[in-house]
XYZ file of C-alpha atoms in Angstrom:
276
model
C 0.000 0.000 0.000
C 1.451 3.556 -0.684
C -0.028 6.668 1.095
C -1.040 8.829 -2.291
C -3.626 8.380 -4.625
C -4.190 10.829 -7.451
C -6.890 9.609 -9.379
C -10.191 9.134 -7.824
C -13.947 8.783 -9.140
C -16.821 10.345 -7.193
C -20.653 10.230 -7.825
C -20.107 13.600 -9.476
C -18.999 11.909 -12.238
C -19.358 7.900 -12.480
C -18.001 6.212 -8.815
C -19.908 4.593 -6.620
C -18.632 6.551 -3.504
C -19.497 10.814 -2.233
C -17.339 12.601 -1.767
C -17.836 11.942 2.085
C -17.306 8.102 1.509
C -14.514 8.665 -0.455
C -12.865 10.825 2.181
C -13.831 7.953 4.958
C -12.109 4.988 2.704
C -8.968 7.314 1.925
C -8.648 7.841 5.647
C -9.346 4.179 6.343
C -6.369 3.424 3.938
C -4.259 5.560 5.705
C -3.597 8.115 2.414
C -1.639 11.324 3.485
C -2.579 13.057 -0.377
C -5.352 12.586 -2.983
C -6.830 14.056 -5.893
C -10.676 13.769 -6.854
C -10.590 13.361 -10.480
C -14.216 13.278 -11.920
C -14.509 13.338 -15.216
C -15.242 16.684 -16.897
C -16.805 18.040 -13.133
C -15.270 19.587 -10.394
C -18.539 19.670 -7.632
C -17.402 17.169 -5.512
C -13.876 18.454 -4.370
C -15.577 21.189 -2.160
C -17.206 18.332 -0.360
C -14.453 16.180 0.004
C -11.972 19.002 1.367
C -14.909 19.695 3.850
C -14.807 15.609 4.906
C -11.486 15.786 5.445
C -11.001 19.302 7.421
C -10.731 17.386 10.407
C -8.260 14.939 9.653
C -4.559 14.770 8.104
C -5.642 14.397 4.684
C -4.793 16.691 1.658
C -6.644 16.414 -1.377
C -5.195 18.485 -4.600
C -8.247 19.657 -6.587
C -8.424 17.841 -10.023
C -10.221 17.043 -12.770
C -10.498 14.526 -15.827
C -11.098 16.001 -19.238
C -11.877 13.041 -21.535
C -10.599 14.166 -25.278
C -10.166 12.200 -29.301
C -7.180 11.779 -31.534
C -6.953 9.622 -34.317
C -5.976 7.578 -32.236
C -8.540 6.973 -29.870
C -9.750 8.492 -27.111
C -7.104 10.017 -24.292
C -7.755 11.517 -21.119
C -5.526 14.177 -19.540
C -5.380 14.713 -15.837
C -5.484 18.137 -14.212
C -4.052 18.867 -11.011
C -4.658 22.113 -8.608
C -7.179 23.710 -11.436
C -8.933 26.607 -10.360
C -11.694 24.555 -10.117
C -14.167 27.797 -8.891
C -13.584 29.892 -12.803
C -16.856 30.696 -13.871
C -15.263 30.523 -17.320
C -14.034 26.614 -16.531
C -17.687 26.292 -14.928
C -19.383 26.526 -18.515
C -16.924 24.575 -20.574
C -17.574 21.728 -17.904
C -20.904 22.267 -17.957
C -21.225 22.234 -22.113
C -18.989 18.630 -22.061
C -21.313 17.550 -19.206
C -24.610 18.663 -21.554
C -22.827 16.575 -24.365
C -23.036 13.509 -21.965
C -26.295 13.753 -21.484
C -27.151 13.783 -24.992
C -24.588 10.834 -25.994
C -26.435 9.002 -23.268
C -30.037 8.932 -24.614
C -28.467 8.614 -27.903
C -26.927 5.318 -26.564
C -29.714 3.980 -24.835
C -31.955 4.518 -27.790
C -29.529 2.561 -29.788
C -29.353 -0.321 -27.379
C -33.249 0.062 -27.557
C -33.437 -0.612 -30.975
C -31.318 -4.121 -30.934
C -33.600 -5.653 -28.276
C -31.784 -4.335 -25.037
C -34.619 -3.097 -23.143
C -32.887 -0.450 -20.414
C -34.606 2.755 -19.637
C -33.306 6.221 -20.017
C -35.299 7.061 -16.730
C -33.219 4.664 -14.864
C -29.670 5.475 -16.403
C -30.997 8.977 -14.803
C -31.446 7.365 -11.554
C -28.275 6.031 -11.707
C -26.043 8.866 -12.379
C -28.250 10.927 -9.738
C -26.616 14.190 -9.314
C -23.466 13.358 -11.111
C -22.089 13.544 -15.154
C -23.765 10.544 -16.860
C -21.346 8.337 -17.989
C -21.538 5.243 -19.781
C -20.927 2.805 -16.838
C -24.512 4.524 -15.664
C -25.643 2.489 -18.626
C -23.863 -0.521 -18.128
C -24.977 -0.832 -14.751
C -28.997 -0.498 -16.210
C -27.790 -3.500 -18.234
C -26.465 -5.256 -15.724
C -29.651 -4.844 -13.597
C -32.015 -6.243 -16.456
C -28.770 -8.957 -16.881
C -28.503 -8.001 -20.736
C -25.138 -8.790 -19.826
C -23.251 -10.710 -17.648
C -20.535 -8.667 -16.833
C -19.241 -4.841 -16.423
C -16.909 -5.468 -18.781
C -19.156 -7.004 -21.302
C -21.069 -4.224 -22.036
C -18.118 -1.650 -23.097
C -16.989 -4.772 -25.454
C -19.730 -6.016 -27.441
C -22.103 -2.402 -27.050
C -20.945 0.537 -25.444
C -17.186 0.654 -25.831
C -15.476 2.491 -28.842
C -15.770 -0.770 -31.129
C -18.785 -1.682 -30.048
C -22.524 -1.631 -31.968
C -23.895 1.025 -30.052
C -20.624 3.274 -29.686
C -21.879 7.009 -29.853
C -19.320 9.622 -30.670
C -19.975 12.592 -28.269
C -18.597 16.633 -28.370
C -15.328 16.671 -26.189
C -12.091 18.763 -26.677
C -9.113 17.332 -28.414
C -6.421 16.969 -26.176
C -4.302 19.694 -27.270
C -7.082 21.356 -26.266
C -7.574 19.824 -23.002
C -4.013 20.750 -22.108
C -4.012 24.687 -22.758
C -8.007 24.446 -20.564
C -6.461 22.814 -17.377
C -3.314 25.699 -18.178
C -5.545 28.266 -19.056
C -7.104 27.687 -15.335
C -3.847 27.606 -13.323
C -3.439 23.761 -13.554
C -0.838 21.058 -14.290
C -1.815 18.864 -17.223
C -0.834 14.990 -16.826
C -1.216 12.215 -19.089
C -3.770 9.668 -17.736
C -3.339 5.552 -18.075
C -0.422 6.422 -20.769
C 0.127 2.154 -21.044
C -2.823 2.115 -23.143
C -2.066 4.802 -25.813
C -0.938 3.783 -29.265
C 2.170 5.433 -30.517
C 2.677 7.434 -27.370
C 6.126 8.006 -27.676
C 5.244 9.415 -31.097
C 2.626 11.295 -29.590
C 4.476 12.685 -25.941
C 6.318 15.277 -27.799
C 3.633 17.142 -29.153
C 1.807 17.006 -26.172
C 4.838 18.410 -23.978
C 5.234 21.107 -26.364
C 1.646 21.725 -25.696
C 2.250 21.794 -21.759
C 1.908 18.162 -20.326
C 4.107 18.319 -17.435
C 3.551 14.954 -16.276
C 2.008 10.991 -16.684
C 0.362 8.399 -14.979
C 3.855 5.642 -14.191
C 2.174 4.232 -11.116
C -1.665 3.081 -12.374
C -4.287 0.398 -11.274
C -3.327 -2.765 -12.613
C -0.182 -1.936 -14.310
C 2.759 -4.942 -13.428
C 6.012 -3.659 -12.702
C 7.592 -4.024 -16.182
C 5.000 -1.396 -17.815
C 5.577 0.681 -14.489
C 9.316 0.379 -15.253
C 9.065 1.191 -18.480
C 6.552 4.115 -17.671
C 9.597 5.204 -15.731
C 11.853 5.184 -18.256
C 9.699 7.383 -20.573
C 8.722 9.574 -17.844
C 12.459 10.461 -16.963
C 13.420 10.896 -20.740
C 10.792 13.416 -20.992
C 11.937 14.849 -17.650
C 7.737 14.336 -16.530
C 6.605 13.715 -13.328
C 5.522 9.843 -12.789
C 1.581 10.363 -11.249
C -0.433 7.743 -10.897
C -3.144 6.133 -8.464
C -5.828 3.575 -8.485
C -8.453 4.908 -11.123
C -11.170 4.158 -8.030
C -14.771 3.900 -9.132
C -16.073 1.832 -6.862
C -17.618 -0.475 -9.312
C -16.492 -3.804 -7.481
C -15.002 -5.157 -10.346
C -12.797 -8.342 -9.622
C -10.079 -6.163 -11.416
C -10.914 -2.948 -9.536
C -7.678 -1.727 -7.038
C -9.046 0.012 -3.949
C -7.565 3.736 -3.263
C -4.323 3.072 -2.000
C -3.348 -0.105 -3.978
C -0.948 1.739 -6.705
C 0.003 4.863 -6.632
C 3.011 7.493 -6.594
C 5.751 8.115 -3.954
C 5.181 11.343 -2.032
C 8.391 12.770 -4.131
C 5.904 13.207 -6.992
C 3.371 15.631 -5.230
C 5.944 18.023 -3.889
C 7.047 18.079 -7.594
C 3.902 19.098 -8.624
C 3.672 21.381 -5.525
C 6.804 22.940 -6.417
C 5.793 23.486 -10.355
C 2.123 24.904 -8.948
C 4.531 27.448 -6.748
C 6.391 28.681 -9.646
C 3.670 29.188 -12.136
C 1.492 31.372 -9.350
C-alpha cells in the first residue's frame, strides 16, 4: 500500500462513492494526499476538502477532461485547477450537456437491438453526477442483458462496439491549454494504453503536459518500469493512483493499492509554486 492516490472517481462523475465516503475509505487506507478526479466536473472536491477538514488528509483539486485523436480516445489529468472559474464552470458544464445527450443517444440505440434499459433509470443512476456510460452498463447489468461490467463496453458501449456514440469533447491539445488556461498542471492519464505514445508525448509536452500516470491500477512492474523510463526521458513527473470507481469489479484496485511516492506531489507542488 502507498499513502497517495491521485486519481479518484466520485458520484459527481461515475463512482460509486461521495465525496464523504470517499474521504472515509482514503482515511481508512491511511492516504496522506489525494486528488478527486471526476470526469469533466469539479462539484465534488468542495465536499471532500470539507470531509477531510478534520483529519490529516490533503486532497489536490483535479479534474479529468476526456478528449479524441486519431488515435482513440485520451484523457488528460489536471491537477490544482482553479476549479471555482466561472469561465471553466461553462466549458464543464457544455462537455457535461454533451453527456447527457450521448447518453439517450446510446440507450436509444441499445433500444433498438432488443436491449430493453430505460433512459429514466440510467438517470437514476447517475443521480446528481455527469452521466457516464458505466450509468448504462450498470442499467444493463440490472435487467442482466449482460453478464458482466466489462461485457457491455466490449460487445455495445465501448469504442468498437454496436452502439458506440461519438460525443462533443475537446481534443487533447485542447484539453491541455483548458487545465493551463485555469492555473493547472496537465498529466497524461493511463499512458500504457495509448498507441504510438512516444510518437505522440512530444507534441503534447510542447503543448504543456508536465507529467504521466507511471504508477496506475493494474499496471505490473515491467509497464511501471518502463513508464519510468519514458517519464524520466521526458523529464515528466511519474503520477499515478488507483483509477477508483467503486464499481467492485474483480479487477478494480481500492484507493491506496498503486500509486506514486510522495516525491511526486511536492514536484507538482513545487511546479504549482512557480507558475502562481
Amino acid at each position: 500500500m502507498v499513502n497517495v492516490d491521485l486519481h479518484l472517481h466520485t458520484t459527481f462523475s461515475d463512482g460509486n462513492l461521495t465525496p464523504d465516503k470517499l474521504i472515509q475509505l482514503a482515511l481508512k487506507k491511511n492516504l496522506h494526499v489525494i486528488s478527486i478526479t471526476d470526469h469533466d466536473c469539479t462539484d465534488g472536491i468542495d465536499e471532500a476538502i470539507l470531509a477531510a477538514s478534520d483529519s490529516n488528509l490533503t486532497i489536490i483539486p483535479g479534474i479529468e477532461l476526456n478528449t479524441d485523436t486519431d488515435d482513440g480516445e485520451i484523457h488528460i489529468l489536471g491537477y490544482f485547477i482553479d476549479y471555482q472559474n466561472k469561465d471553466l464552470q461553462k466549458l464543464l458544464t457544455e462537455c457535461r450537456n454533451s453527456r447527457v445527450e450521448r447518453a439517450k443517444m446510446i440507450v436509444e440505440k441499445l433500444n433498438g437491438i432488443g436491449i430493453d434499459i430505460q433512459w429514466e433509470r440510467v438517470q437514476e443512476l447517475a443521480g446528481h453526477g455527469a452521466i457516464g456510460r458505466p450509468h448504462i452498463a450498470k442499467a444493463m447489468l440490472e435487467t442482466k442483458s449482460i453478464r458482466t461490467f466489462q461485457e457491455a463496453f466490449e460487445k455495445y458501449i465501448g469504442r468498437n462496439g454496436v452502439a458506440y456514440i461519438e460525443r462533443f469533447r475537446l481534443n487533447v491539445f485542447e484539453a491541455i491549454s483548458t487545465i493551463r488556461q485555469y492555473h493547472g498542471i496537465p498529466v497524461l492519464a493511463h499512458p500504457g494504453y495509448i498507441k504510438n505514445l512516444d510518437k505522440l508525448l512530444p507534441n503534447l509536452i510542447e503543448f504543456g503536459l508536465k507529467g504521466m500516470e507511471v504508477f496506475y491500477a493494474n499496471y505490473d512492474k515491467n509497464t511501471i518500469n518502463n513508464l519510468k523510463n519514458i517519464a524520466s526521458k521526458y523529464e515528466l513527473i511519474p503520477c499515478g493512483g488507483s483509477d477508483y470507481h467503486g464499481i467492485k469489479t474483480k479487477t478494480e484496485k481500492l484507493p491506496g493499492a498503486l500509486g506514486p511516492p510522495i516525491e511526486s506531489v511536492n514536484q507538482l507542488i513545487e511546479l504549482k509554486n512557480k507558475q502562481s
